[in-house]
Coordinates of C-alpha atoms in Angstrom, one line a residue:
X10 CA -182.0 18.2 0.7
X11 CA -185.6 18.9 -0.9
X12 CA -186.9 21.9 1.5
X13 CA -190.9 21.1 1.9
X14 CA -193.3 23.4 3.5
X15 CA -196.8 23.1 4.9
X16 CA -200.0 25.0 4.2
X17 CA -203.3 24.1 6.5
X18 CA -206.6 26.3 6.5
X19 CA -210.2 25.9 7.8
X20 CA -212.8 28.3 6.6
X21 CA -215.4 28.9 9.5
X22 CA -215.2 29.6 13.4
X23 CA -217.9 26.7 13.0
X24 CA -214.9 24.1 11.8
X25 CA -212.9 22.1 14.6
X26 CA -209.2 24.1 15.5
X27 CA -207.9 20.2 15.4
X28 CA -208.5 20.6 11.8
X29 CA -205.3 22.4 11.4
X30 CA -203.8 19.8 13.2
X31 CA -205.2 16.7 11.1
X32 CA -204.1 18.5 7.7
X33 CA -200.7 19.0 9.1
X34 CA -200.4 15.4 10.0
X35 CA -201.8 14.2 6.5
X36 CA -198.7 16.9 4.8
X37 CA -196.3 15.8 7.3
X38 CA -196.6 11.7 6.7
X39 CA -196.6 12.5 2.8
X40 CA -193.2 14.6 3.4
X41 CA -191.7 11.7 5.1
X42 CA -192.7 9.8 2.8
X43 CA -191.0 11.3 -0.2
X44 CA -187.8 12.0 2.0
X45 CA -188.3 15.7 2.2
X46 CA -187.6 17.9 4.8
X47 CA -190.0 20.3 6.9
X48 CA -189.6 23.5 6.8
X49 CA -192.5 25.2 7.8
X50 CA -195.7 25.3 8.5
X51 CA -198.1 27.8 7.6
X52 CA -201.9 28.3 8.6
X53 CA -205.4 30.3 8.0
X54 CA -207.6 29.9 11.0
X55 CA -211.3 30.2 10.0
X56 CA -210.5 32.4 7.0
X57 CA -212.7 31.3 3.6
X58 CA -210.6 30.7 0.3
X59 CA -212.1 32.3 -1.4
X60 CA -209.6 35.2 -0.5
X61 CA -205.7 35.6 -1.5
X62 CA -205.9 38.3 1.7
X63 CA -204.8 35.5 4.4
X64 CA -201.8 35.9 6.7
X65 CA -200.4 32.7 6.5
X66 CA -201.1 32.7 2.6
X67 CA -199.3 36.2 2.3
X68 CA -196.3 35.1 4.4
X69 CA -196.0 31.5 2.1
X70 CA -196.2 33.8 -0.9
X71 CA -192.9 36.0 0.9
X72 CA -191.1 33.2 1.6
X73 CA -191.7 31.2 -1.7
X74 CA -190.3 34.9 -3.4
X75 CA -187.3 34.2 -1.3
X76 CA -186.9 30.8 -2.4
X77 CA -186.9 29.9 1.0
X78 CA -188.3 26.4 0.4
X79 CA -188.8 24.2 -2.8
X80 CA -192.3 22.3 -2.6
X81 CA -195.6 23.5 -0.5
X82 CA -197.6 20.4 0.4
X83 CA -201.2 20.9 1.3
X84 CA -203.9 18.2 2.1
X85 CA -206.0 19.4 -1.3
X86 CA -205.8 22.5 -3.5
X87 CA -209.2 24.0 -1.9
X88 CA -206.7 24.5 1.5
X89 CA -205.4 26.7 -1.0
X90 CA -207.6 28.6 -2.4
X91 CA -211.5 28.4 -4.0
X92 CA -210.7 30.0 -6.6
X93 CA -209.3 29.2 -9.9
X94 CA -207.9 32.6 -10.9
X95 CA -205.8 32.4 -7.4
X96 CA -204.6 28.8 -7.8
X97 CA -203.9 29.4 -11.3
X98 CA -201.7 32.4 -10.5
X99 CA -199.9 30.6 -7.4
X100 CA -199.0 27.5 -9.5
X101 CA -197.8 30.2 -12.5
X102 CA -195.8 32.3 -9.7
X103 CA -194.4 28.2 -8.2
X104 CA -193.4 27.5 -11.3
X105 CA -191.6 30.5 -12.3
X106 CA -189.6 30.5 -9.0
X107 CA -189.1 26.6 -9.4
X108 CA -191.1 25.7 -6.4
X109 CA -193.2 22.4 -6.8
X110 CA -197.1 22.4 -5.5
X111 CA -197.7 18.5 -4.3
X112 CA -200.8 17.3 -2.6
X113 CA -201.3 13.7 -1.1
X114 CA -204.1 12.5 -3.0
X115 CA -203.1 13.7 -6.6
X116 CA -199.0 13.8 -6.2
X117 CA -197.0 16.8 -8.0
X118 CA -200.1 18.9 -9.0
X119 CA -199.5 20.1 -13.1
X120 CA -201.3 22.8 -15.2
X121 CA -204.3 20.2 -15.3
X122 CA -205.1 19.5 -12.4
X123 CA -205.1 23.1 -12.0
X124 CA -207.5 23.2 -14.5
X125 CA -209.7 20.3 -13.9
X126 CA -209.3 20.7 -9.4
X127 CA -209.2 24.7 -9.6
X128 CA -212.4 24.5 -11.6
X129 CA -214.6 22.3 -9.1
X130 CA -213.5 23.9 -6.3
X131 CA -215.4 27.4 -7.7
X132 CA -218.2 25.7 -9.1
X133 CA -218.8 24.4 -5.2
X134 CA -218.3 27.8 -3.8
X135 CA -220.9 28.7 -5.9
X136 CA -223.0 26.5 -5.8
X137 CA -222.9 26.3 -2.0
X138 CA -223.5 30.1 -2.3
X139 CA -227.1 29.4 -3.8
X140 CA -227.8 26.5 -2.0
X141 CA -227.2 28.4 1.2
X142 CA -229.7 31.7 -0.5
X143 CA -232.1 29.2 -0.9
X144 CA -232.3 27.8 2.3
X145 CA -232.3 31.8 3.4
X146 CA -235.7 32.6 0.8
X147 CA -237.1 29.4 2.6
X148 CA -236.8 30.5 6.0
X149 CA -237.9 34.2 4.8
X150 CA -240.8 33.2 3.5
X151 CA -242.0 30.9 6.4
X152 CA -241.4 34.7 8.5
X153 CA -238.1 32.8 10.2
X154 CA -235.0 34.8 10.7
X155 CA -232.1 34.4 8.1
X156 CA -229.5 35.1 10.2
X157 CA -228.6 37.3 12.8
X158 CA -230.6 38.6 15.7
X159 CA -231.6 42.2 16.0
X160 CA -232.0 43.7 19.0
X161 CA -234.8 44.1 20.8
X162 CA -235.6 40.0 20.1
X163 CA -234.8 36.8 21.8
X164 CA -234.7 33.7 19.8
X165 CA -237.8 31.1 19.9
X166 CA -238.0 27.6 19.8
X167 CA -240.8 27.2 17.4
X168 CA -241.2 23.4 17.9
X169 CA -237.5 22.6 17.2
X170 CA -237.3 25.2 14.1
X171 CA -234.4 27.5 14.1
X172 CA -235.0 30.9 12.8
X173 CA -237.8 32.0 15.2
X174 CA -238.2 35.4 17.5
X175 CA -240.3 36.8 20.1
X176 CA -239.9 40.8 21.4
X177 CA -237.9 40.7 24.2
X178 CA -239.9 43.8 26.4
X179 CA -237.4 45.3 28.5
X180 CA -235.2 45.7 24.7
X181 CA -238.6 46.7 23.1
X182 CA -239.4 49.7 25.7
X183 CA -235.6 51.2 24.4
X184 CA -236.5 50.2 20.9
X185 CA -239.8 52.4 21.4
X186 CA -237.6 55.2 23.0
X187 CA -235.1 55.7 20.9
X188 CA -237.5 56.5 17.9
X189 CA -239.9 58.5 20.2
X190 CA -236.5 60.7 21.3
X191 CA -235.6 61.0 17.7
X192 CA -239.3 62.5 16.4
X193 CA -239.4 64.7 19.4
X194 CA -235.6 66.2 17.8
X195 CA -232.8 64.4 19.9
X196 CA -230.0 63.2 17.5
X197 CA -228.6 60.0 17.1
X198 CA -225.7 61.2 19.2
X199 CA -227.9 62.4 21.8
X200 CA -229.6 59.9 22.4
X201 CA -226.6 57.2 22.6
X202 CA -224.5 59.4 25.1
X203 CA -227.7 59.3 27.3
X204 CA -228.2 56.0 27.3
X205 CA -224.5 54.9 27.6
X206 CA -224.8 57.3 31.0
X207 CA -227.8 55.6 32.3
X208 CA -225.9 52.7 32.1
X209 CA -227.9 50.6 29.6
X210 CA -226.5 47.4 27.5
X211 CA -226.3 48.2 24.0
X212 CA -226.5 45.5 21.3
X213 CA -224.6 42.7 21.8
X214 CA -223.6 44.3 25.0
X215 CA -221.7 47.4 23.7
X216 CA -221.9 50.4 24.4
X217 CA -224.3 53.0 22.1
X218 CA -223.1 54.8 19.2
X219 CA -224.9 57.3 17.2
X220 CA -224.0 55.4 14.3
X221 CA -225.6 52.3 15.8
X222 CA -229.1 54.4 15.5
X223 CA -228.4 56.2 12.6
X224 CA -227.2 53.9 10.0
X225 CA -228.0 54.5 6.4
X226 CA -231.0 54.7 5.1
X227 CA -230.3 52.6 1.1
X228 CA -229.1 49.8 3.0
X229 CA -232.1 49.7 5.9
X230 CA -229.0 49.6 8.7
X231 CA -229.6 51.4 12.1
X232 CA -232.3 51.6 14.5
X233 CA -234.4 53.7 12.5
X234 CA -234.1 52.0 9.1
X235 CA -235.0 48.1 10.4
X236 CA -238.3 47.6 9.0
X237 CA -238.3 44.3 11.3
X238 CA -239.1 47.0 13.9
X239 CA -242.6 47.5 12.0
X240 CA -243.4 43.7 11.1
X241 CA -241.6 43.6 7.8
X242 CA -238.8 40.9 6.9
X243 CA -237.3 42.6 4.2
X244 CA -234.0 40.2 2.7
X245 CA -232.0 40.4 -0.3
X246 CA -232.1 44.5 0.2
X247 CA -228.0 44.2 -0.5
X248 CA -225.3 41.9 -2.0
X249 CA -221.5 42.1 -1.2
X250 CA -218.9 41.8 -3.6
X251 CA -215.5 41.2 -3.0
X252 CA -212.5 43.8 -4.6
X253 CA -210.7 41.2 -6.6
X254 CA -207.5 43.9 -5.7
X255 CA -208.1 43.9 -1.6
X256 CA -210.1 41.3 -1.0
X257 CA -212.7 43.8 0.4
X258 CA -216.5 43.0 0.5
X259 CA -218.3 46.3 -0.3
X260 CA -222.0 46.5 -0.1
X261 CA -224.4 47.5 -3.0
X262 CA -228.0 48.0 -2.8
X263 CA -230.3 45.6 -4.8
X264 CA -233.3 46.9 -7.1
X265 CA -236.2 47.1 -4.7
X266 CA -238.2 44.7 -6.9
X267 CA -235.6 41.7 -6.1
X268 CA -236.3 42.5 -2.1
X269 CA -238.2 39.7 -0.6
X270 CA -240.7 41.1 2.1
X271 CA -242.6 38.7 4.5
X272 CA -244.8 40.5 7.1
X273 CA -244.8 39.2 10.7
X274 CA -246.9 41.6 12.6
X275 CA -246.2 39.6 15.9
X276 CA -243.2 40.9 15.9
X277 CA -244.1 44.5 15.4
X278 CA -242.7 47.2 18.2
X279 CA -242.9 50.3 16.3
X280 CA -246.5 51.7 15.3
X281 CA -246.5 53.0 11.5
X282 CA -247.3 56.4 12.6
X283 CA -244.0 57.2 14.6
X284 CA -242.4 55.0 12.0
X285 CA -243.3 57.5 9.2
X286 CA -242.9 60.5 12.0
X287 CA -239.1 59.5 11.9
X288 CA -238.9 58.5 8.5
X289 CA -240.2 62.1 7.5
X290 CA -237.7 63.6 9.8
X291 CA -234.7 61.5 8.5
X292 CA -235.6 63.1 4.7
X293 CA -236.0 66.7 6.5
X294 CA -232.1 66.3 7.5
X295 CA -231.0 65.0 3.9
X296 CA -232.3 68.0 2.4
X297 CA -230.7 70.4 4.2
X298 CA -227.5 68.1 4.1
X299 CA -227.7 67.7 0.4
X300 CA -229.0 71.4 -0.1
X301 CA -225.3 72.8 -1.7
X302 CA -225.7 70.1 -4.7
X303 CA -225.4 66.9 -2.7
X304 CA -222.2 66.5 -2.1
X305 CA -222.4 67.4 1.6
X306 CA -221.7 64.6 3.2
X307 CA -219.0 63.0 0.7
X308 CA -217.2 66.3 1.3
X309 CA -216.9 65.5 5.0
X310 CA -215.3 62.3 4.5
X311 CA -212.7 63.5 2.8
X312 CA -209.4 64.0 4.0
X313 CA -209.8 68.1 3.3
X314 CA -207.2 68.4 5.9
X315 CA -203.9 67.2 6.7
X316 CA -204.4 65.6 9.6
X317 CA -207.8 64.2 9.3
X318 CA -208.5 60.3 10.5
X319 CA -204.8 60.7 11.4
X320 CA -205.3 61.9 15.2
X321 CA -205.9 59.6 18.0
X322 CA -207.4 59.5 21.2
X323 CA -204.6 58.5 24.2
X324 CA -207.6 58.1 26.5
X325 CA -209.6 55.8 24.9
X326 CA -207.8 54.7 21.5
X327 CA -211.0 56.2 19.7
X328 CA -210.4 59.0 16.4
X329 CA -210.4 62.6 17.0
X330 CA -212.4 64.3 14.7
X331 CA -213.4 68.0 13.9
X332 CA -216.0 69.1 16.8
X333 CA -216.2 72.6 16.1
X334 CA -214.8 75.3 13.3
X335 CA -211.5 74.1 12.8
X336 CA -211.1 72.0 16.3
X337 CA -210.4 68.4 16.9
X338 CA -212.0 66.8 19.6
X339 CA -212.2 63.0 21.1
X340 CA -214.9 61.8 18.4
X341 CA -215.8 58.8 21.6
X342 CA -216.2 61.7 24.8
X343 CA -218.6 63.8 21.9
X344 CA -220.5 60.3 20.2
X345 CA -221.0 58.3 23.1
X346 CA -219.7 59.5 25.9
X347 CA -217.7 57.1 27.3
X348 CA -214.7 58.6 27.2
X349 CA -213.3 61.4 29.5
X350 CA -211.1 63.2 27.4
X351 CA -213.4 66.7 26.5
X352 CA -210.1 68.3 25.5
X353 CA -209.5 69.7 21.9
X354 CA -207.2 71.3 19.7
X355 CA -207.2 73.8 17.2
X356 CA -206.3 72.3 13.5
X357 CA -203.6 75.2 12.2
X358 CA -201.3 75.1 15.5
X359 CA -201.1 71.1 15.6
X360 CA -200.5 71.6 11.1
X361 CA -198.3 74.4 12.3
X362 CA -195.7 72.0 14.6
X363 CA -195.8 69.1 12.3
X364 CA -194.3 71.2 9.0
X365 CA -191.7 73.2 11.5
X366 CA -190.3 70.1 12.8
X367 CA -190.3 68.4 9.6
X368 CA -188.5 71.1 8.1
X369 CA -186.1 72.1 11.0
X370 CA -185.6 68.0 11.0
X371 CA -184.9 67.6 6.9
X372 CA -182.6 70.7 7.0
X373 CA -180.4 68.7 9.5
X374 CA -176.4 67.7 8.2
X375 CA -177.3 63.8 9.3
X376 CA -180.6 64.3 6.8
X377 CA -177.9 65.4 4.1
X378 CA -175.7 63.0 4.7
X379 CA -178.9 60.2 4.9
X380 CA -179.8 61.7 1.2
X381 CA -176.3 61.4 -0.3
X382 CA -176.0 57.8 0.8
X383 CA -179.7 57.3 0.2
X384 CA -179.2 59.0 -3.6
X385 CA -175.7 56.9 -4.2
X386 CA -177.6 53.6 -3.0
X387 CA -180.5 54.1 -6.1
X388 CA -178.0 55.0 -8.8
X389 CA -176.2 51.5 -7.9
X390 CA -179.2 50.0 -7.8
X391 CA -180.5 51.0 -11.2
X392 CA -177.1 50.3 -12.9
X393 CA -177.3 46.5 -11.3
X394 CA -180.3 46.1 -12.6
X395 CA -179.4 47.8 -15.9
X396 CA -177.0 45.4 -16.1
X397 CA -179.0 42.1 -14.7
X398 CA -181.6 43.1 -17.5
X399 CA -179.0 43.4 -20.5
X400 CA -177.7 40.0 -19.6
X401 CA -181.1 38.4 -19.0
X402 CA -182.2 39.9 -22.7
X403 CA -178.9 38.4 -24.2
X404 CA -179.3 35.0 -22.6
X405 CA -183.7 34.7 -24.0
X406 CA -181.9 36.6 -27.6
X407 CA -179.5 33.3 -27.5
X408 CA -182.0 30.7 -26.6
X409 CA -184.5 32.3 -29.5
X410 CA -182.1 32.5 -31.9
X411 CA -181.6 28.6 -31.5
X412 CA -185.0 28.3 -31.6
X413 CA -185.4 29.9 -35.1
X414 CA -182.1 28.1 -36.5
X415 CA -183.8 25.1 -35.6
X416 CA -187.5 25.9 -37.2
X417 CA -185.7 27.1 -39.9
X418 CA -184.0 23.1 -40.2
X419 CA -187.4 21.4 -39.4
X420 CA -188.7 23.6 -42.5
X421 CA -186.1 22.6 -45.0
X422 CA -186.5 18.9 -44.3
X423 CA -190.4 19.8 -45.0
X424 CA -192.1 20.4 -41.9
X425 CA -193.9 23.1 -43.2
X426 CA -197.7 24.3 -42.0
X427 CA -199.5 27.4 -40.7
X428 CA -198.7 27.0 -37.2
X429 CA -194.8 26.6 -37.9
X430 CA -195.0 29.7 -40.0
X431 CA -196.9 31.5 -36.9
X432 CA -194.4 30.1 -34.5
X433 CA -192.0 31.5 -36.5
X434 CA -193.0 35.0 -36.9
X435 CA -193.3 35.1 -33.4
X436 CA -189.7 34.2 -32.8
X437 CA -188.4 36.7 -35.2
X438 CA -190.4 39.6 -33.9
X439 CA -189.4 38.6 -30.2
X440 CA -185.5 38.3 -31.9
X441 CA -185.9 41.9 -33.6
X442 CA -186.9 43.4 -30.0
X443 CA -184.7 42.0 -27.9
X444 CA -181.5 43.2 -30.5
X445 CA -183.4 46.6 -30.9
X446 CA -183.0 46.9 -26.7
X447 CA -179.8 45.6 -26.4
X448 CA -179.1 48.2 -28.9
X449 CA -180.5 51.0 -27.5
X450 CA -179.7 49.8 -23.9
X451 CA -176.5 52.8 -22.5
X452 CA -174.0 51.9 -20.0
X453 CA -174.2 53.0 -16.7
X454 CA -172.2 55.8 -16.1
X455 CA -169.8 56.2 -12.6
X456 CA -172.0 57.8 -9.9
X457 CA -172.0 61.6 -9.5
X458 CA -173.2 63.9 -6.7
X459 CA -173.8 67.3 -7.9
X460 CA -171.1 69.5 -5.7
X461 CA -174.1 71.9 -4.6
X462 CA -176.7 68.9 -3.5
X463 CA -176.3 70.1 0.1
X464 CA -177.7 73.7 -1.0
X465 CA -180.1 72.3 -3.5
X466 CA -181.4 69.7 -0.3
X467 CA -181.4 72.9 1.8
X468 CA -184.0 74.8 -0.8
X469 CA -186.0 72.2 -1.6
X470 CA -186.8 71.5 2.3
X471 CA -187.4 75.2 2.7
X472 CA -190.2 75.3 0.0
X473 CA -192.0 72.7 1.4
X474 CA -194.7 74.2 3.6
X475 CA -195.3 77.1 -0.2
X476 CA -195.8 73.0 -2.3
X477 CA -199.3 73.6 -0.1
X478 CA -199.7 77.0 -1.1
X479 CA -199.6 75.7 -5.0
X480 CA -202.7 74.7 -6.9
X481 CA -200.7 72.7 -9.4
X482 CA -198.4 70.7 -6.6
X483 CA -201.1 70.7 -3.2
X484 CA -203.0 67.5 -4.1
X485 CA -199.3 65.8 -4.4
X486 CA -197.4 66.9 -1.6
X487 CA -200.6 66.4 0.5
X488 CA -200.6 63.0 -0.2
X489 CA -196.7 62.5 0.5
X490 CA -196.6 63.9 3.9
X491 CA -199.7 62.0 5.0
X492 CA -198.4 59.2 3.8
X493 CA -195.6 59.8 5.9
X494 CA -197.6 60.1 9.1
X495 CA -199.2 56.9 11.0
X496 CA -201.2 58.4 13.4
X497 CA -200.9 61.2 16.3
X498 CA -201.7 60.4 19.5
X499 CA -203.3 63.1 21.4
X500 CA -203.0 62.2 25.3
X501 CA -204.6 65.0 28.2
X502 CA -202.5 65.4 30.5
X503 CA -202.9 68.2 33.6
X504 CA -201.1 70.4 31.6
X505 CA -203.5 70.1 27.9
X506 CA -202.9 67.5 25.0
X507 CA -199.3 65.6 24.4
X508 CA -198.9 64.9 20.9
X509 CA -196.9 62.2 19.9
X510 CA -196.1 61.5 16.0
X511 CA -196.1 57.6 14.7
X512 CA -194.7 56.3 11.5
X513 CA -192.2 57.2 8.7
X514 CA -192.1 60.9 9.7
X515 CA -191.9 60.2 13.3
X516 CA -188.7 57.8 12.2
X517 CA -187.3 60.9 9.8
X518 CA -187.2 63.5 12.9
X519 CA -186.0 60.7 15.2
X520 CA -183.1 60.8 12.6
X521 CA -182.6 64.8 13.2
X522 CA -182.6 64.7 16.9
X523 CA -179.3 66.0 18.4
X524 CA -177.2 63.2 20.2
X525 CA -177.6 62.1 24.3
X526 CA -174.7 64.7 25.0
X527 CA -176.3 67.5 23.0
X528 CA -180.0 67.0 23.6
X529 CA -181.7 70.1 25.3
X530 CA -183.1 69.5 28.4
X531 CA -187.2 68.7 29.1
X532 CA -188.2 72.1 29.8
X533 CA -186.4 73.4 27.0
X534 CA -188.1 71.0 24.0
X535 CA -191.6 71.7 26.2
X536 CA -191.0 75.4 25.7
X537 CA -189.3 75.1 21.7
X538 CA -192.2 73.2 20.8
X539 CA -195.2 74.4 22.8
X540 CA -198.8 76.0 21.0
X541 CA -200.4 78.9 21.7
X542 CA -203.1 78.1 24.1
X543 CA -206.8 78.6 23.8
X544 CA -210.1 78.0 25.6
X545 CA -209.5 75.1 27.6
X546 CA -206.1 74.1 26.1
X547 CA -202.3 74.3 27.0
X548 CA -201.0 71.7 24.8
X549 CA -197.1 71.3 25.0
X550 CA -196.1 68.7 21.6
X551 CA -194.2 66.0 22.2
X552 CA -192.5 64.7 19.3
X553 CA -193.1 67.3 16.7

């Protein structure tokens, strides 16, 4: 039985949801028709190909690894991917796995239609991508939106042409205030917590953040930075580009001379003199931020502590970030104001729990035990594959030795040229390798546990917190407990903040807990793992 598979996708929220459905129906009529089986079914719902990063295209390349199937049908290769180097590397993985790639039109897709399909199917992204930045300079230039509709706008029908504004007044009038508010000295935070209190609609109906005002200045983002605002179209200010490694699209700010400006002074709300008033006042703050050689701001997005852009908000879901010299507060109650959780936390007492429980926890027989097995499970594993390694190297040293036996034949009966001779010298190079690693390759030895590995566990827990304490091993073992750690949720309750730990460390303590019969009562845990309150905080921790 021939075990076939399915992969549909459509790119925009523009395209039909019945497309899915008609691919699937094209794949499945082609799969009965070649007497295969179904499988599965996988599918991208509005998600461009030009992507690897899809769900249903990660979870096909799982299951293909698993050789859960052994032929993926889609309707074309574009369902697949726009791409070439993506296709490429999918058929390359197919084949190595043994898995064929088969579309209805072409049949068994082979390295040329890879080639030949793969290479259309960029050349129309691309070229799609400058038709589509044509029609975009065309409608900039005629003072007609590209795309998008700021606020303080409503669209116009400018005799059946799409792309046109008016000022909306009632948005205007905010527009006007929030700029007025900011040269008089309110901050961006400021002024979104009053307006979210006064009740008023935000863009897009939100509710305000400061960072909806703010923005940044290189990329003309935010309130104050939309030169629309003034009468100005500006386009082309920034291109994305996509992390071939994530599948990211990460902004970067053109040369000023490839911006395309149009002025449209019907559409002005901002005059240029509180426009420049806010402009001076927004290069007032970057000098003082940048004052300490620039790096200000960078510094503060780093993770400088432990548990920074780990905590969470059990209120209101939102981050809790520093507020005040070493506190964490509800980064949504400060910004915006939405949220009624004004507790906060002090940073060392929270650090504080979260190394003693990890250590009490790690110290724990069940840990040792979990290490031993743990330890005895990765010395087998390296011998198998030790051993799965020798015996693939002897089987590729066997089929290149027949390989060279016969070159060497086809020479003596006079096939003799430069590319033989090449070919050759390949084979005995890749011969003298593999021989050299089988060579050099030692056998596994029987697994060993030092007797003292309990003691040795025991230290090496101990030391932990001092690894933080050390120039030379901070940056590592800062990394490896974060790493370890999800999030912390940090819920006000009447009694302060509950903390309650997610992720692989939470798992490793669950590990250490004492069993039902043994486990101490409520009070007990509450008063074992409780932190010395402060101003406006009794915070008992749950879970560290």
């Amino acid at each position: 039985m021939i075990r076939a598979v399915i992969y549909a996708r459509y790119s925009t929220d523009h395209q039909r949801e019945e497309s899915i459905d008609d691919q699937v129906e094209i794949c499945r009529r082609a799969i009965e028709a070649q007497g295969w089986t179904l499988v599965r079914v996988y599918d991208d719902r509005a998600i461009s190909g030009g992507s690897r990063f899809r769900p249903g295209y990660e979870a096909l390349i799982r299951d293909a690894d698993a050789k859960a199937f052994d032929v993926v049908v889609a309707e074309s290769l574009d369902r697949l991917s726009r791409r070439l180097a993506d296709i490429a590397a999918l058929h390359d993985q197919l084949t190595y796995l043994g898995i064929r790639l088969f579309t209805p039109p072409t049949g068994e897709i082979t390295p040329m239609h890879i080639g030949l399909i793969g290479t259309m199917s960029q050349m129309f992204v691309a070229d799609l991508v400058q038709k589509i930045r044509r029609g975009q300079l065309g409608r900039i230039r005629a003072g007609k939106s590209p795309g998008g509709l700021p606020y303080g706008y409503d669209i116009a029908d400018d005799g059946g042409e799409r792309g046109g504004r008016r000022i909306n007044p009632a948005e205007a009038a905010i527009v006007r205030r929030i700029f007025e508010e900011y040269v008089a000295g309110s901050s961006p935070r400021t002024i979104a917590k009053r307006l979210n209190e006064e009740g008023v609609p935000g863009p897009s109906g939100q509710g305000w953040r400061d960072t909806t005002i703010r923005g940044q200045v290189d990329r003309g983002t935010g309130f104050l930075n939309n030169e629309i605002y003034t009468g100005r179209l500006v386009w082309n200010r920034c291109k994305f580009v996509k992390n071939p490694k994530t599948g990211k699209r990460l902004p970067r700010v053109n040369p000023p001379e490839t911006w395309e400006v149009t002025d449209v002074p019907e559409q002005r709300i901002i005059p240029d003199a509180l426009w420049e008033a806010a402009k001076a006042r927004q290069e007032a703050i970057r000098h003082v931020m940048t004052a300490k050689g620039g790096a200000a701001l960078n510094e503060a997005h780093r993770p400088r502590f432990l548990l920074s852009g780990l905590l969470k908000c059990g209120a209101c879901g939102g981050g809790y970030t520093i507020t005040g010299k070493d506190r964490y507060g509800c980064a949504t109650h400060r910004s915006k104001g939405t949220c009624a959780n004004g507790l906060s936390i002090k940073r060392q007492p929270l650090e504080e729990r979260v190394f003693a429980g990890l250590q009490n926890g790690l110290m724990a027989p069940e840990m040792v035990e979990e290490f031993t097995r743990e330890f005895h499970a990765e010395l087998n594993r390296q011998a198998r594959e030790g051993q799965q390694q020798k015996a693939e190297r002897q089987r590729e040293l066997q089929a290149v030795t027949r390989k060279v036996s016969a070159m060497v034949d086809a020479i003596e009966a006079g096939a003799f040229n430069s590319s033989v001779k090449e070919r050759l010298d390949q084979l005995e190079r890749r011969k003298s390798e593999l021989e050299n690693a089988l060579a050099s390759a030692s056998t596994a030895s029987p697994v060993r546990i030092h007797p003292n590995v309990a003691k040795i566990y025991r230290k090496k827990a101990e030391q932990l917190e001092k690894l933080f304490e050390d120039e030379t091993t901070k940056d590592e073992a800062f990394t490896i407990v974060r790493s370890l750690i999800d999030r912390v949720v940090l819920t006000p309750t009447d009694e302060g903040l509950i903390a309650e730990l997610h992720g692989d460390l939470a798992g490793i303590l669950t590990l250490c807990e004492p069993q039902k019969s043994q486990r101490p009562t409520a009070d007990a845990v509450r008063r074992q793992l409780s932190v010395v309150a402060e101003e406006g905080l009794e915070p008992p921790t749950k879970g560290l």
